[in-house]
Coordinates of C-alpha atoms in Angstrom, one line a residue:
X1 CA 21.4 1.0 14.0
X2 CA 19.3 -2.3 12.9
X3 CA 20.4 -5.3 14.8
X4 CA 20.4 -8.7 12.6
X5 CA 18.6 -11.5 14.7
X6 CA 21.7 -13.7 14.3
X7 CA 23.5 -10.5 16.2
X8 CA 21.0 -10.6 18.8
X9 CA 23.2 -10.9 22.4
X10 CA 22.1 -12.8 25.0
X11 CA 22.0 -10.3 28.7
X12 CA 21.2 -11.4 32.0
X13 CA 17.7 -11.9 33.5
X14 CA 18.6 -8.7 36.4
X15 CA 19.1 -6.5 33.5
X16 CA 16.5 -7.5 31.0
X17 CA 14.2 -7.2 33.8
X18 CA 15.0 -3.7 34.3
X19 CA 14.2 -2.6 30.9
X20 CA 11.3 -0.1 30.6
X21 CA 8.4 -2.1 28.9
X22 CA 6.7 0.8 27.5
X23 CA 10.1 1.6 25.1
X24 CA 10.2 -1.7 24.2
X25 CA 6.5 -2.6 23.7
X26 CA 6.7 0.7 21.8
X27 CA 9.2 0.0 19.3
X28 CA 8.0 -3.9 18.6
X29 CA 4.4 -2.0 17.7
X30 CA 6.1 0.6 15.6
X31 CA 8.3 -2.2 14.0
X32 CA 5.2 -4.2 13.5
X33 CA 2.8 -2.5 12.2
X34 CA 5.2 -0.3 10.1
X35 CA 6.3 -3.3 8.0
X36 CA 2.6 -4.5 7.8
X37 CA 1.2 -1.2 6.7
X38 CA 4.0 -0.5 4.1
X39 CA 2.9 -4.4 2.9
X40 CA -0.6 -2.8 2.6
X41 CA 0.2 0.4 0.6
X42 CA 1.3 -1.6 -1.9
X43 CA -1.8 -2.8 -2.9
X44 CA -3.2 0.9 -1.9
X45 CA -4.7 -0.4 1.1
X46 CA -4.6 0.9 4.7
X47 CA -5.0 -0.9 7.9
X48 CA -8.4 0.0 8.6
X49 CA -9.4 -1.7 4.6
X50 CA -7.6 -4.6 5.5
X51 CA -9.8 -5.0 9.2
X52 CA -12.7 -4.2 7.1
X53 CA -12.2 -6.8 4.6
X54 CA -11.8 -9.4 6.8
X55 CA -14.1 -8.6 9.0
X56 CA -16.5 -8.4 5.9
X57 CA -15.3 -11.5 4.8
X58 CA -15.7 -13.3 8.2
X59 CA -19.0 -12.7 8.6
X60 CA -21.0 -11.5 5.2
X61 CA -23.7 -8.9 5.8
X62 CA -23.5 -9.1 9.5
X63 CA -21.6 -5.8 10.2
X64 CA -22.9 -2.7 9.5
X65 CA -21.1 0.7 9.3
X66 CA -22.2 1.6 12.6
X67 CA -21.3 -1.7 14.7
X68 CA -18.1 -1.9 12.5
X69 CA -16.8 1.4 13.4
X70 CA -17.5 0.6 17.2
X71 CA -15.3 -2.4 16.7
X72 CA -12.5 -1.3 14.8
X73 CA -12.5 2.6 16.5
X74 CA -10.4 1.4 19.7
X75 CA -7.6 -0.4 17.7
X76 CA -7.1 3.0 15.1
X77 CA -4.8 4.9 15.9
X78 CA -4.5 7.3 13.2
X79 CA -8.4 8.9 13.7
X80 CA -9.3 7.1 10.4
X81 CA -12.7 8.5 9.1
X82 CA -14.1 4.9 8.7
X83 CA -17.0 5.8 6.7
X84 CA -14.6 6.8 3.9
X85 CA -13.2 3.9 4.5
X86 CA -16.3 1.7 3.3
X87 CA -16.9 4.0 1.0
X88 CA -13.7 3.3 -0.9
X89 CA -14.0 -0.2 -0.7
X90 CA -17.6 0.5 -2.2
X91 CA -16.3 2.2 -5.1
X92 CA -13.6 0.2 -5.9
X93 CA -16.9 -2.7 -6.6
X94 CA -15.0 -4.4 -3.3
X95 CA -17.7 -4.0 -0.6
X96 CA -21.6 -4.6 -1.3
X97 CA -23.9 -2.7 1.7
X98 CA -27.4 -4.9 1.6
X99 CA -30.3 -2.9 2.5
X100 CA -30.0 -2.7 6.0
X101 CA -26.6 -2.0 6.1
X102 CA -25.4 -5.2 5.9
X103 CA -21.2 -5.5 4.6
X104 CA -20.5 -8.2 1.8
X105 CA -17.0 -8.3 -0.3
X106 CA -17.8 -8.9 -3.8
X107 CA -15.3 -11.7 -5.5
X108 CA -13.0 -8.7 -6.4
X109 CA -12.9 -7.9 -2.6
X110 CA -12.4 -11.2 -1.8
X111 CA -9.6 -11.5 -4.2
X112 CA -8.2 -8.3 -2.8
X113 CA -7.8 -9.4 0.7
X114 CA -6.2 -12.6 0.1
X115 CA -3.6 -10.7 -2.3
X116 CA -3.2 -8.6 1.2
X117 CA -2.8 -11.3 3.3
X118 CA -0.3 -12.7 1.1
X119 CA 1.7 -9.6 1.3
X120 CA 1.5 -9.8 5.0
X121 CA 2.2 -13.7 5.6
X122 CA 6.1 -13.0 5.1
X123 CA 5.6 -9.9 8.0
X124 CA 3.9 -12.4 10.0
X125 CA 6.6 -15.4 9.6
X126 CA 10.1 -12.9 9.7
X127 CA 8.3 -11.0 13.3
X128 CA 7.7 -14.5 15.2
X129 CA 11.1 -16.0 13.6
X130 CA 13.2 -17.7 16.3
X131 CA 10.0 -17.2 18.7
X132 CA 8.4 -20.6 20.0
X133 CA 4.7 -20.6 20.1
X134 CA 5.3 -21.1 23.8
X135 CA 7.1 -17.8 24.4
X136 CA 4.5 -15.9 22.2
X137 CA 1.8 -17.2 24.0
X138 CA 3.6 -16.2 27.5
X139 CA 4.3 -12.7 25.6
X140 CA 0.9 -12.4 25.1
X141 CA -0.7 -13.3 28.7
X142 CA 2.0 -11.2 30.1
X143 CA 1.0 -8.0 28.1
X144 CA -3.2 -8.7 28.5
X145 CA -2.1 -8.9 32.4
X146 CA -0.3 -6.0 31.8
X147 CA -3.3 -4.4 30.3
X148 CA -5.4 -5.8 33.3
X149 CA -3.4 -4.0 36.2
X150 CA -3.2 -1.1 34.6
X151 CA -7.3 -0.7 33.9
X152 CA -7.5 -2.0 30.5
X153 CA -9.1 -5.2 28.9
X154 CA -6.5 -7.8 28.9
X155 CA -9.3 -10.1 27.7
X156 CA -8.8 -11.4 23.7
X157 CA -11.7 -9.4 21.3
X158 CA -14.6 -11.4 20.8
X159 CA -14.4 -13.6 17.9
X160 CA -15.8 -11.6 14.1
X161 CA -19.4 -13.0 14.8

């Protein structure tokens, strides 16, 4: 059963405070990333292009395959082969690999990720719809605390570069 936000009930802090995070944390992930890969697929993309174009495009000819995979390799969660990855981008003219190793979109791949950013701006505005930036951000610290007590890195990933 889908719940329309305007349907949303309110509940008591006692019994939203018993809820089991994990369900919850779990479906807002699967919810999340399900509408922003199917925004992807559209333009024959998967998540782990769409990391690797930005992270292409944030900082030209700085990552190579090897320090990009060790980035993006904890947030994958479908065992992507990531070299396939870059080699798709490569073949599609999207990706340029300098001599050392160096990642560069071309002005195709360029063009590419902002048409799939575009496709995900409307995922992005309907998921944070009737949220205040102050309740995300508390979202947020509670889940990297979280994280923290339970022996993970609750600290935010270094910037691209």
């Amino acid at each position: 059963m889908t719940t329309r936000t305007d349907d949303l009930r309110d509940y008591p802090d006692e019994e939203l405070a018993a809820q089991p995070i994990g369900a919850w944390t779990g479906e807002a992930y699967r919810r999340v990333v399900g509408a922003i890969r199917a925004q992807l697929a559209v333009e024959n993309l998967t998540q782990p292009h769409w990391w690797t174009l930005n992270h292409a495009s944030g900082a030209p000819g700085h990552w190579t395959r090897a320090s990009l995979t060790d980035r993006l390799s904890p947030y994958d969660d479908q065992d992507t082969d990531l070299d396939a990855v870059y080699d798709d981008l490569n073949a599609r003219g999207w990706l340029r690999e300098d001599q050392r190793g160096g990642m560069t979109l071309t002005e195709e791949g360029e063009a590419a990720r902002l048409r799939a950013r575009e496709r995900n701006l409307p995922v992005h505005t309907r998921t944070h719809e009737g949220v205040s930036q102050a309740d995300f951000v508390t979202t947020v610290n509670v889940l990297r605390r979280m994280v923290a007590n339970l022996g993970g890195d609750g600290n935010l990933p270094d910037p691209v570069i």
